[in-house]
């Protein structure tokens, strides 16, 4: 199948975009980060949806999904950390170990310090495992949807005259129908006594 004929493109792209945003927002929030304001989240969501629509133009394999999920998680984590409440004093914000407030920012966490604190072997392993598991599940769904589309396509298409002629079953049915028709379809039946008709036939 070509990219233009990819089945269920919008639903598949929506599923990918929702998964990406949900994973990124949940991981960022569990790590103690803060999500950006609504206008910024709307813009980031639009970017994710557009990239997902482009990606859904072809069959998404597990490797492709894993690469896309990993890259999107890293990009969204950077965007969340850089755009969430920059310059807003947050004295009661819970800090990660090794995370210090930047000078002159009223106790707010500096984005790059938040990022460096999040990059630990344990957390990185959890992220990688979650990405791989999600990619495998989504790849199974992809295979099921493409198989369903391949099964539905012949049922939704009207056969062309050339296809009818090329099909042996349809051609044989048409021939049998012609043989069952009366030879003299336009001649009216003979009207007369049964005996006369019988004598004439003898």
Protein backbone atom coordinates (compact mmCIF):
# COMPACT_ATOMS: atom_id res chain seq x y z
CA UNK A 1 0.00 0.00 0.00
CA UNK A 2 1.14 3.46 -0.74
CA UNK A 3 1.24 6.27 1.76
CA UNK A 4 -1.87 7.87 0.22
CA UNK A 5 -3.89 4.66 0.74
CA UNK A 6 -2.93 4.08 4.36
CA UNK A 7 -6.10 2.85 6.11
CA UNK A 8 -7.71 4.56 9.10
CA UNK A 9 -5.06 7.27 8.98
CA UNK A 10 -6.76 9.85 11.23
CA UNK A 11 -7.80 7.37 13.96
CA UNK A 12 -4.34 5.80 13.95
CA UNK A 13 -2.67 9.21 14.16
CA UNK A 14 -4.99 10.24 16.99
CA UNK A 15 -4.12 7.10 18.94
CA UNK A 16 -0.40 7.77 18.51
CA UNK A 17 -0.71 11.44 19.50
CA UNK A 18 -2.76 10.65 22.62
CA UNK A 19 -0.27 7.98 23.66
CA UNK A 20 2.70 10.29 23.17
CA UNK A 21 1.16 13.18 25.09
CA UNK A 22 -0.13 10.98 27.90
CA UNK A 23 3.23 9.26 28.40
CA UNK A 24 5.17 12.50 28.30
CA UNK A 25 2.84 14.41 30.64
CA UNK A 26 2.59 11.54 33.13
CA UNK A 27 6.33 10.91 33.22
CA UNK A 28 7.06 14.62 33.58
CA UNK A 29 4.53 15.03 36.38
CA UNK A 30 5.74 11.93 38.27
CA UNK A 31 9.28 13.29 38.02
CA UNK A 32 8.15 16.41 39.88
CA UNK A 33 7.95 18.68 36.89
CA UNK A 34 5.25 21.18 36.05
CA UNK A 35 3.27 21.25 32.82
CA UNK A 36 3.11 24.44 30.74
CA UNK A 37 0.08 26.69 30.56
CA UNK A 38 -2.90 25.80 28.40
CA UNK A 39 -1.90 27.86 25.31
CA UNK A 40 1.56 26.28 25.29
CA UNK A 41 0.12 22.80 25.74
CA UNK A 42 -2.29 23.46 22.87
CA UNK A 43 0.59 24.42 20.58
CA UNK A 44 2.63 21.37 21.61
CA UNK A 45 -0.40 19.14 21.07
CA UNK A 46 -0.86 20.53 17.56
CA UNK A 47 2.77 19.77 16.72
CA UNK A 48 2.44 16.21 18.04
CA UNK A 49 -0.79 15.61 16.13
CA UNK A 50 0.73 16.89 12.88
CA UNK A 51 3.79 14.67 13.24
CA UNK A 52 1.56 11.70 14.07
CA UNK A 53 -0.53 12.26 10.92
CA UNK A 54 2.64 12.30 8.84
CA UNK A 55 3.87 9.14 10.55
CA UNK A 56 0.53 7.37 10.02
CA UNK A 57 0.90 7.74 6.26
CA UNK A 58 2.69 4.40 6.27
CA UNK A 59 2.54 1.19 8.26
CA UNK A 60 4.18 1.83 11.61
CA UNK A 61 6.44 -0.99 12.73
CA UNK A 62 7.57 -1.60 16.29
CA UNK A 63 11.02 -0.16 15.56
CA UNK A 64 9.56 2.97 13.95
CA UNK A 65 7.14 3.48 16.83
CA UNK A 66 9.86 2.98 19.43
CA UNK A 67 12.06 5.57 17.73
CA UNK A 68 9.19 8.03 17.42
CA UNK A 69 8.07 7.55 21.01
CA UNK A 70 11.60 7.95 22.34
CA UNK A 71 12.28 11.10 20.35
CA UNK A 72 8.92 12.62 21.22
CA UNK A 73 9.34 11.88 24.93
CA UNK A 74 12.72 13.60 25.00
CA UNK A 75 11.48 16.59 22.98
CA UNK A 76 8.36 17.05 25.10
CA UNK A 77 10.33 16.70 28.32
CA UNK A 78 12.64 19.48 27.19
CA UNK A 79 9.68 21.63 26.13
CA UNK A 80 7.81 21.05 29.38
CA UNK A 81 10.85 21.91 31.48
CA UNK A 82 11.72 25.02 29.48
CA UNK A 83 8.19 26.42 29.14
CA UNK A 84 6.53 25.52 32.44
CA UNK A 85 6.29 28.56 34.73
CA UNK A 86 9.61 30.10 33.75
CA UNK A 87 10.54 32.87 36.20
CA UNK A 88 7.64 32.12 38.59
CA UNK A 89 8.71 31.86 42.26
CA UNK A 90 7.85 28.47 43.72
CA UNK A 91 9.32 28.28 47.23
CA UNK A 92 7.34 25.16 48.17
CA UNK A 93 8.31 23.17 45.06
CA UNK A 94 9.65 19.73 45.87
CA UNK A 95 13.17 19.35 44.53
CA UNK A 96 14.82 16.22 43.32
CA UNK A 97 18.08 15.16 44.92
CA UNK A 98 20.87 17.24 43.52
CA UNK A 99 18.49 19.86 42.18
CA UNK A 100 19.15 23.38 43.38
CA UNK A 101 17.30 26.61 42.84
CA UNK A 102 18.91 28.98 40.42
CA UNK A 103 20.28 32.24 41.69
CA UNK A 104 17.89 35.17 41.55
CA UNK A 105 14.90 33.15 40.42
CA UNK A 106 13.04 33.12 43.72
CA UNK A 107 13.50 29.41 44.31
CA UNK A 108 12.33 28.27 40.89
CA UNK A 109 14.01 25.26 39.38
CA UNK A 110 16.30 25.92 36.47
CA UNK A 111 15.16 23.79 33.49
CA UNK A 112 18.56 22.27 32.71
CA UNK A 113 19.02 21.32 36.35
CA UNK A 114 15.65 19.61 36.30
CA UNK A 115 16.68 17.69 33.21
CA UNK A 116 20.03 16.63 34.59
CA UNK A 117 18.41 15.45 37.82
CA UNK A 118 15.86 13.37 35.89
CA UNK A 119 18.53 11.52 33.92
CA UNK A 120 19.33 8.63 36.23
CA UNK A 121 19.95 4.99 35.28
CA UNK A 122 16.82 3.77 37.06
CA UNK A 123 14.49 6.35 35.57
CA UNK A 124 16.05 6.00 32.15
CA UNK A 125 15.52 2.24 32.30
CA UNK A 126 11.87 2.70 33.25
CA UNK A 127 11.37 5.13 30.36
CA UNK A 128 13.00 2.78 27.87
CA UNK A 129 10.97 -0.21 29.09
CA UNK A 130 7.72 1.79 28.89
CA UNK A 131 8.54 3.00 25.38
CA UNK A 132 9.39 -0.49 24.11
CA UNK A 133 6.28 -2.06 25.65
CA UNK A 134 4.06 0.68 24.23
CA UNK A 135 5.67 0.38 20.80
CA UNK A 136 5.10 -3.39 20.73
CA UNK A 137 1.45 -3.04 21.71
CA UNK A 138 0.84 -0.32 19.15
CA UNK A 139 2.58 -2.35 16.45
CA UNK A 140 0.20 -5.24 17.13
CA UNK A 141 -2.70 -2.85 16.75
CA UNK A 142 -1.22 -1.58 13.50
CA UNK A 143 -0.99 -5.09 12.06
CA UNK A 144 -4.59 -5.81 13.05
CA UNK A 145 -5.89 -2.61 11.45
CA UNK A 146 -4.00 -3.17 8.20
CA UNK A 147 -5.25 -6.76 8.04
CA UNK A 148 -8.81 -5.53 8.62
CA UNK A 149 -8.43 -2.94 5.86
CA UNK A 150 -7.12 -5.59 3.45
CA UNK A 151 -10.14 -7.77 4.22
CA UNK A 152 -12.65 -4.96 3.82
CA UNK A 153 -11.21 -3.47 0.62
CA UNK A 154 -12.60 -6.11 -1.83
CA UNK A 155 -16.01 -5.91 -0.18
CA UNK A 156 -16.24 -2.15 -0.63
CA UNK A 157 -15.10 -2.06 -4.25
CA UNK A 158 -17.46 -2.52 -7.25
CA UNK A 159 -16.01 -5.00 -9.78
CA UNK A 160 -15.24 -3.53 -13.18
CA UNK A 161 -16.42 -5.15 -16.46
CA UNK A 162 -12.92 -6.36 -17.20
CA UNK A 163 -12.73 -7.97 -13.76
CA UNK A 164 -16.07 -9.70 -14.38
CA UNK A 165 -14.81 -11.12 -17.68
CA UNK A 166 -11.60 -12.26 -16.05
CA UNK A 167 -13.42 -14.05 -13.22
CA UNK A 168 -14.18 -17.68 -14.24
CA UNK A 169 -17.04 -18.06 -11.76
CA UNK A 170 -18.91 -14.98 -12.98
CA UNK A 171 -18.33 -15.91 -16.64
CA UNK A 172 -19.62 -19.45 -16.08
CA UNK A 173 -22.70 -18.13 -14.29
CA UNK A 174 -23.46 -15.77 -17.17
CA UNK A 175 -23.08 -18.60 -19.72
CA UNK A 176 -25.39 -20.90 -17.75
CA UNK A 177 -28.00 -18.14 -17.55
CA UNK A 178 -27.94 -17.70 -21.33
CA UNK A 179 -28.39 -21.46 -21.85
CA UNK A 180 -31.46 -21.53 -19.62
CA UNK A 181 -33.25 -18.85 -21.65
CA UNK A 182 -35.88 -19.98 -24.25
CA UNK A 183 -34.61 -20.02 -27.81
CA UNK A 184 -37.67 -18.23 -29.15
CA UNK A 185 -38.31 -15.75 -26.40
CA UNK A 186 -40.31 -13.39 -28.62
CA UNK A 187 -42.63 -16.02 -30.30
CA UNK A 188 -46.01 -16.41 -28.59
CA UNK A 189 -46.96 -19.93 -27.53
CA UNK A 190 -49.17 -21.94 -29.92
CA UNK A 191 -52.87 -21.98 -29.14
CA UNK A 192 -54.83 -25.00 -30.14
CA UNK A 193 -56.31 -28.23 -28.95
CA UNK A 194 -53.85 -30.51 -27.29
CA UNK A 195 -54.65 -33.30 -29.73
CA UNK A 196 -53.84 -31.13 -32.75
CA UNK A 197 -50.60 -30.01 -31.22
CA UNK A 198 -49.73 -33.61 -30.46
CA UNK A 199 -50.54 -34.71 -34.01
CA UNK A 200 -48.48 -31.91 -35.43
CA UNK A 201 -45.53 -32.96 -33.41
CA UNK A 202 -45.87 -36.53 -34.58
